Short mmCIF file of C-alpha atoms and ligand atoms in Angstrom, two decimals:
data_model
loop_
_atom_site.label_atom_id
_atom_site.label_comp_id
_atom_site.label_asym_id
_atom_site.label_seq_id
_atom_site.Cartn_x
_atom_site.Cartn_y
_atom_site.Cartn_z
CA UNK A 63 -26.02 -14.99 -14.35
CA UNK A 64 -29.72 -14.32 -14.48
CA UNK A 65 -30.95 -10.61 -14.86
CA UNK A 66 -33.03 -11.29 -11.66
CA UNK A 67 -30.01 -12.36 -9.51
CA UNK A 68 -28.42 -8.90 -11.04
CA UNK A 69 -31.26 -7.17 -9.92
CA UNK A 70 -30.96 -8.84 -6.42
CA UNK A 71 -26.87 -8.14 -6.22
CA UNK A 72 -27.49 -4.61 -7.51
CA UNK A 73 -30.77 -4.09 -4.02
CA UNK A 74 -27.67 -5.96 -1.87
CA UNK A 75 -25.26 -3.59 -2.34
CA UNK A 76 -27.70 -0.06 -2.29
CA UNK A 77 -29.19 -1.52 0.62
CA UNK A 78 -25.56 -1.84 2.59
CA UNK A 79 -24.67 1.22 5.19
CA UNK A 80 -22.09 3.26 4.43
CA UNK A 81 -20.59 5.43 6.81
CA UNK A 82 -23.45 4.53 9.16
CA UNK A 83 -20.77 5.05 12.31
CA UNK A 84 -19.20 7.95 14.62
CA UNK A 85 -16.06 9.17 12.63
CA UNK A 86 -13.06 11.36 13.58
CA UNK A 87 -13.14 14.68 12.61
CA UNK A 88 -10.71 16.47 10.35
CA UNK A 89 -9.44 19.67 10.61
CA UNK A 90 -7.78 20.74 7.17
CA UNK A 91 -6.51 24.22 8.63
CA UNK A 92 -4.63 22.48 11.68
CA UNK A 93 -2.78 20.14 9.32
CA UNK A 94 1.21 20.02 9.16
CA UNK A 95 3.71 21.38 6.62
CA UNK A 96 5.03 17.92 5.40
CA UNK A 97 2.29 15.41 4.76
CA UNK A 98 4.62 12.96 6.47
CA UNK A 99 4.05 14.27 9.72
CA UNK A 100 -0.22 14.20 9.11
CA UNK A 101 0.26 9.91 8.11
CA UNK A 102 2.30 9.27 11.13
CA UNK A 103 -0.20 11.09 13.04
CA UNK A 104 -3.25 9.70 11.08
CA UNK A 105 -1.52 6.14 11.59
CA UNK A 106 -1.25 6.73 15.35
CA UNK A 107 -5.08 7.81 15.22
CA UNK A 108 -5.83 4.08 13.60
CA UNK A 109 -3.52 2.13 15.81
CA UNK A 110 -5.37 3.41 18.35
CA UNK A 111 -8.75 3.23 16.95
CA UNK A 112 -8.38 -0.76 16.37
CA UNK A 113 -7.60 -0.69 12.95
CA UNK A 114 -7.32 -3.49 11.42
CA UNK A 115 -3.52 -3.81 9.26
CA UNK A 116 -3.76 -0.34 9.02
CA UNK A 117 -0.28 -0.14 7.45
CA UNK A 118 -1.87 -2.55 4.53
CA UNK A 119 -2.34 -0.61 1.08
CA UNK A 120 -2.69 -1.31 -2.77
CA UNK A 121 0.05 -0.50 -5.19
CA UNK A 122 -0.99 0.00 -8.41
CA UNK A 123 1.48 0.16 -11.26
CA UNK A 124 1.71 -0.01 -14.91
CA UNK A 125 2.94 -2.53 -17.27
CA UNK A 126 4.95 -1.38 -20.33
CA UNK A 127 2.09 -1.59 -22.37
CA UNK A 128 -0.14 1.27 -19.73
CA UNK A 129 -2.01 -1.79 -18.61
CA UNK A 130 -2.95 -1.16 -14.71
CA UNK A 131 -2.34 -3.30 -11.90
CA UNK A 132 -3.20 -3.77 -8.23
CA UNK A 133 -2.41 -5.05 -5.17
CA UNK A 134 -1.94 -4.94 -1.46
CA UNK A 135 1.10 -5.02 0.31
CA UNK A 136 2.61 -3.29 3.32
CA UNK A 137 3.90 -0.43 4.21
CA UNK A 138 7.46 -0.82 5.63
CA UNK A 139 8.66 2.58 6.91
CA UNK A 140 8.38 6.55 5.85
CA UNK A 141 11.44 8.37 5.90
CA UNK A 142 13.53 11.01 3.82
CA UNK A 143 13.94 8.19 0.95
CA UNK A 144 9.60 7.88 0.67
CA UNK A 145 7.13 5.47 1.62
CA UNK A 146 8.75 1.78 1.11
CA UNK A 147 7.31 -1.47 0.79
CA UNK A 148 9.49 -4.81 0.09
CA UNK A 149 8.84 -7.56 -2.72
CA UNK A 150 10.50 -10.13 -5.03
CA UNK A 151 12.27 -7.50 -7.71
CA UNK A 152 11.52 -10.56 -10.08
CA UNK A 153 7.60 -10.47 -9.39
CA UNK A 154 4.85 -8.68 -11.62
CA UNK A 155 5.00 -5.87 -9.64
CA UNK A 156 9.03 -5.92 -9.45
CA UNK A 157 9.03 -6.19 -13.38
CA UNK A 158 6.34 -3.35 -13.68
CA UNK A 159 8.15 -0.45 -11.69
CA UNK A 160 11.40 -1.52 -13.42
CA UNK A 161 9.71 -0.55 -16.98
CA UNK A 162 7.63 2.42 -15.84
CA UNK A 163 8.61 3.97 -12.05
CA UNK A 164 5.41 5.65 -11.78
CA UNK A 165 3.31 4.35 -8.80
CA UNK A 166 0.27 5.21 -6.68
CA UNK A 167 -0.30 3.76 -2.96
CA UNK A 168 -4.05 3.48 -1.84
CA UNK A 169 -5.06 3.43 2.49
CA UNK A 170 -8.53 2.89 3.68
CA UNK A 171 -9.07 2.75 7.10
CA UNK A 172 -12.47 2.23 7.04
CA UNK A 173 -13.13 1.85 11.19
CA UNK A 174 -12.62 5.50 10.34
CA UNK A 175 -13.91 6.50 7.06
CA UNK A 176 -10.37 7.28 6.27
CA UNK A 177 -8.56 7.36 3.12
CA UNK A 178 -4.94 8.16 2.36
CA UNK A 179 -3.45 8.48 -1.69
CA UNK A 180 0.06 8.55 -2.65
CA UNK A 181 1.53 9.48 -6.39
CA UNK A 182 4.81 9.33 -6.88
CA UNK A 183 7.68 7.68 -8.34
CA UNK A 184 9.25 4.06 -7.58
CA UNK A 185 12.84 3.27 -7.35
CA UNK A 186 14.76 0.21 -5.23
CA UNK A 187 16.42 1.56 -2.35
CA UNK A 188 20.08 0.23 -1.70
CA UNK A 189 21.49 -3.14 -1.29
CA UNK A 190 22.06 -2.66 2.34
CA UNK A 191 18.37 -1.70 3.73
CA UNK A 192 17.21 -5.10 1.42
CA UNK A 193 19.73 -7.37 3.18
CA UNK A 194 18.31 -6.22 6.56
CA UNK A 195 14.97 -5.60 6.25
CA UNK A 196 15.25 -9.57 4.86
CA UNK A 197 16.90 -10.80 7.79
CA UNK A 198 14.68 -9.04 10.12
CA UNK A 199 11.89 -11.19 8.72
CA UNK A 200 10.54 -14.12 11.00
CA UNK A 201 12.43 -17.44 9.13
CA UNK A 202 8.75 -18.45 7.95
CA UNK A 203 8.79 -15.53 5.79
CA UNK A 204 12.33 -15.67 4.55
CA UNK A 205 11.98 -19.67 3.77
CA UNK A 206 8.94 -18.79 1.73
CA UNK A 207 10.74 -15.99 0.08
CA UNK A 208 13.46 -17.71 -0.80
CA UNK A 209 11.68 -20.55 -2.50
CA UNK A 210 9.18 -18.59 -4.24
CA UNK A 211 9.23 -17.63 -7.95
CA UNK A 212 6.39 -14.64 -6.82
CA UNK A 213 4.01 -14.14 -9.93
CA UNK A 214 5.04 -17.08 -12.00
CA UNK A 215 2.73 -19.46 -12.97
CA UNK A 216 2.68 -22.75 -10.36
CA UNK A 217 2.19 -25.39 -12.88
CA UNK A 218 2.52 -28.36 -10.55
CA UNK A 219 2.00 -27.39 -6.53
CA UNK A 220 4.23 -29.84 -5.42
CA UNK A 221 7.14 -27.79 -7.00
CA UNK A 222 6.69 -25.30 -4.43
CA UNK A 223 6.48 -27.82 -1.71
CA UNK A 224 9.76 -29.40 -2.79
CA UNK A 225 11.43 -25.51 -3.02
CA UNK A 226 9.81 -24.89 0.55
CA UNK A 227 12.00 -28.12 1.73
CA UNK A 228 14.64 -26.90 -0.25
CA UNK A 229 14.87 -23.42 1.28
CA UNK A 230 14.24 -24.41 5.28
CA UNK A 231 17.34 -26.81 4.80
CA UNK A 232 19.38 -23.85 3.26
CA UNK A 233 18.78 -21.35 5.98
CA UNK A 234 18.87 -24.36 8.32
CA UNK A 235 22.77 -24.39 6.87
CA UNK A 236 22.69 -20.78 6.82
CA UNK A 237 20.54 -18.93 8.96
CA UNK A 238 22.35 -15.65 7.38
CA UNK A 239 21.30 -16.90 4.02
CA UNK A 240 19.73 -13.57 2.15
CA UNK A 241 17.06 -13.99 -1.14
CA UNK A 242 19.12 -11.76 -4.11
CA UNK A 243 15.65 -10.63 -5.22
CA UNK A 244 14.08 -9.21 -2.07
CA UNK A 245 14.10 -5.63 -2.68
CA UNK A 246 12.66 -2.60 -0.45
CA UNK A 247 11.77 0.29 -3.24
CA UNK A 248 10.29 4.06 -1.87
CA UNK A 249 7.89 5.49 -3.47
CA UNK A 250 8.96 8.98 -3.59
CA UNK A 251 5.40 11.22 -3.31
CA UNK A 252 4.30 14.07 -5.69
CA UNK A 253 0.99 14.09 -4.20
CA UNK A 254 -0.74 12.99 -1.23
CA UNK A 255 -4.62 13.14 -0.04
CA UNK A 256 -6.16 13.44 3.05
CA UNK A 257 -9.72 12.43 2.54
CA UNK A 258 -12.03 12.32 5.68
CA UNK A 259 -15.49 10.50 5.05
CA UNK A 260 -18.03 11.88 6.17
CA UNK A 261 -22.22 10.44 6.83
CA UNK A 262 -23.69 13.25 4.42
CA UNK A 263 -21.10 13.56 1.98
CA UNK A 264 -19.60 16.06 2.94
CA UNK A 265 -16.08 14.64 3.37
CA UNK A 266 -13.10 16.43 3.76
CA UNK A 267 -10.10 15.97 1.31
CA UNK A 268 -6.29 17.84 1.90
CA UNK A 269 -4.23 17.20 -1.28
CA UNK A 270 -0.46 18.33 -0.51
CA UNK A 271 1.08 18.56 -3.95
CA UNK A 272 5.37 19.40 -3.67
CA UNK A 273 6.43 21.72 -5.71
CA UNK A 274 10.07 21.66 -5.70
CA UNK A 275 10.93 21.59 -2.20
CA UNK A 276 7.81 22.62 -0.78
CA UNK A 277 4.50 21.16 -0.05
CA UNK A 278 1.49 23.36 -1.26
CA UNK A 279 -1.72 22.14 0.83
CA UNK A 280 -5.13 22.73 -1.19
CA UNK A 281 -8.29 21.55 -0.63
CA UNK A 282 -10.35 19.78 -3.40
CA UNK A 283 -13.96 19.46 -3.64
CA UNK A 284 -15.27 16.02 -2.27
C1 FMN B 185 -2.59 -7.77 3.73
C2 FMN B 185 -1.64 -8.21 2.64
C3 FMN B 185 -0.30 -7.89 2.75
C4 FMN B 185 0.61 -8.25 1.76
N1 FMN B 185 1.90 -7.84 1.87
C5 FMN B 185 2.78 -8.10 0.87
C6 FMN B 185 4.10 -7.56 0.93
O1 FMN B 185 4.49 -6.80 1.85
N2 FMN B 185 4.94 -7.88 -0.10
C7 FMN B 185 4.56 -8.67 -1.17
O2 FMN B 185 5.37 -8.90 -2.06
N3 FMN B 185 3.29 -9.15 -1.25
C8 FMN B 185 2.39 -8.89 -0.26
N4 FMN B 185 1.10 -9.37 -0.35
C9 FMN B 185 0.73 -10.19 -1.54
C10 FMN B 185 0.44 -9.24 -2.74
O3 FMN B 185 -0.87 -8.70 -2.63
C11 FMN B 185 0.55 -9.96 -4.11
O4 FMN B 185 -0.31 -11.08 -4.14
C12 FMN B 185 1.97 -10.44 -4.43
O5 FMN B 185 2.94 -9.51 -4.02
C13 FMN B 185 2.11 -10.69 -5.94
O6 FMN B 185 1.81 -9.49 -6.64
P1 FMN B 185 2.25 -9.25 -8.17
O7 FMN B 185 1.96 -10.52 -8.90
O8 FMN B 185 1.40 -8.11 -8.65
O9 FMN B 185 3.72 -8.91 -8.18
C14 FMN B 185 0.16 -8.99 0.62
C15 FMN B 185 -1.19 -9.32 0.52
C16 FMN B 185 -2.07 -8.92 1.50
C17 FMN B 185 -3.55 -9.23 1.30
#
């Protein structure tokens, strides 16, 4: 690439608005104990605002090696057991968590100038919540699941049309039929910020950091 077309890329992306909208406000001092309770609230607050896949967020783990990784996925559910997302235990990511079970989960509802980050650590949840959150699945999803080999390298396409065809006649046979892989893990949280953009910088950001079995709330310079 040419060091004028640099120039030119560099001009695009100074000259593009950010924050240029009306955005909620946030008001750190009215926020909840458990920063549970703020997401599901915060979540509502997109739903509502037309956000778009506002329960879509990167995962970013580490190999064994401390090499980082990204990706987006979605969120599943928050309860007691953490913030849970479902995948192929055989995949990158699946193979990643297994070495190291350190994760961090990324939101950015940007309708809203909101962002939400999770630390925390990663660990499957139990047989039983896999097997149904797989079945609850539309067949489309659990066809492709079953038939995939998520992460590997796809050397020849047609191999994953033939394991497509393979997989629709299996849960044609069996519509029961669950993928031993599919795995819902929880990312239990050790932190979790509250960051509220703002036009002139001056965004708001709640951290809740646990501490044992309590949540300390602090506010961190933006
Ligand atoms: C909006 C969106 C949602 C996604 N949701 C999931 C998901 O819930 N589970 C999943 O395994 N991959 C999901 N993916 C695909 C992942 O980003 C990724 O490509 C795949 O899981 C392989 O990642 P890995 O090679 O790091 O394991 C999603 C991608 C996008 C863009």
């Amino acid at each position: 690439m040419g060091q004028d077309q640099a120039v030119s890329i560099r001009d695009l992306l100074r000259g593009l608005p950010v924050f240029a909208r009306p955005l909620p406000q946030f008001a750190p001092g009215d926020a909840p104990d458990h920063p549970d309770d703020l997401f599901v609230s915060w979540l509502g607050e997109a739903i509502a605002a037309g956000v778009v896949e506002p329960h879509a967020m990167t995962l970013s783990t580490l190999d064994v090696d401390g090499v980082p990784d990204t990706r987006v996925l979605l969120l599943k559910d928050v309860d007691d057991r953490g913030w849970q997302f479902a995948t192929d235990a055989g995949s990158a990511k699946g193979r990643q968590v297994a070495g190291r079970p350190d994760a961090a989960l990324g939101f950015y509802w940007r309708e809203q100038g909101r962002q939400v980050r999770v630390q925390g650590s990663v660990s499957p949840l139990d047989p039983q919540t896999s097997a149904s959150d797989f079945l609850a699945r539309p067949v489309g999803s659990r066809v492709a699941s079953l038939a995939s080999r998520q992460s590997e390298v796809l050397s020849d396409p047609t191999d994953l049309e033939h394991a497509l065809a393979a997989a629709e006649d299996a849960v044609r046979e069996n519509p029961d039929l669950l993928s031993a892989s599919h795995t819902v893990y929880a990312v239990t949280p050790r932190t979790v910020e509250f960051w509220q953009g703002h036009a002139e910088r001056r965004h708001v950001r709640l951290r809740y950091r646990r501490v044992g079995d309590a949540w300390i709330k602090e506010l961190l310079w933006p």
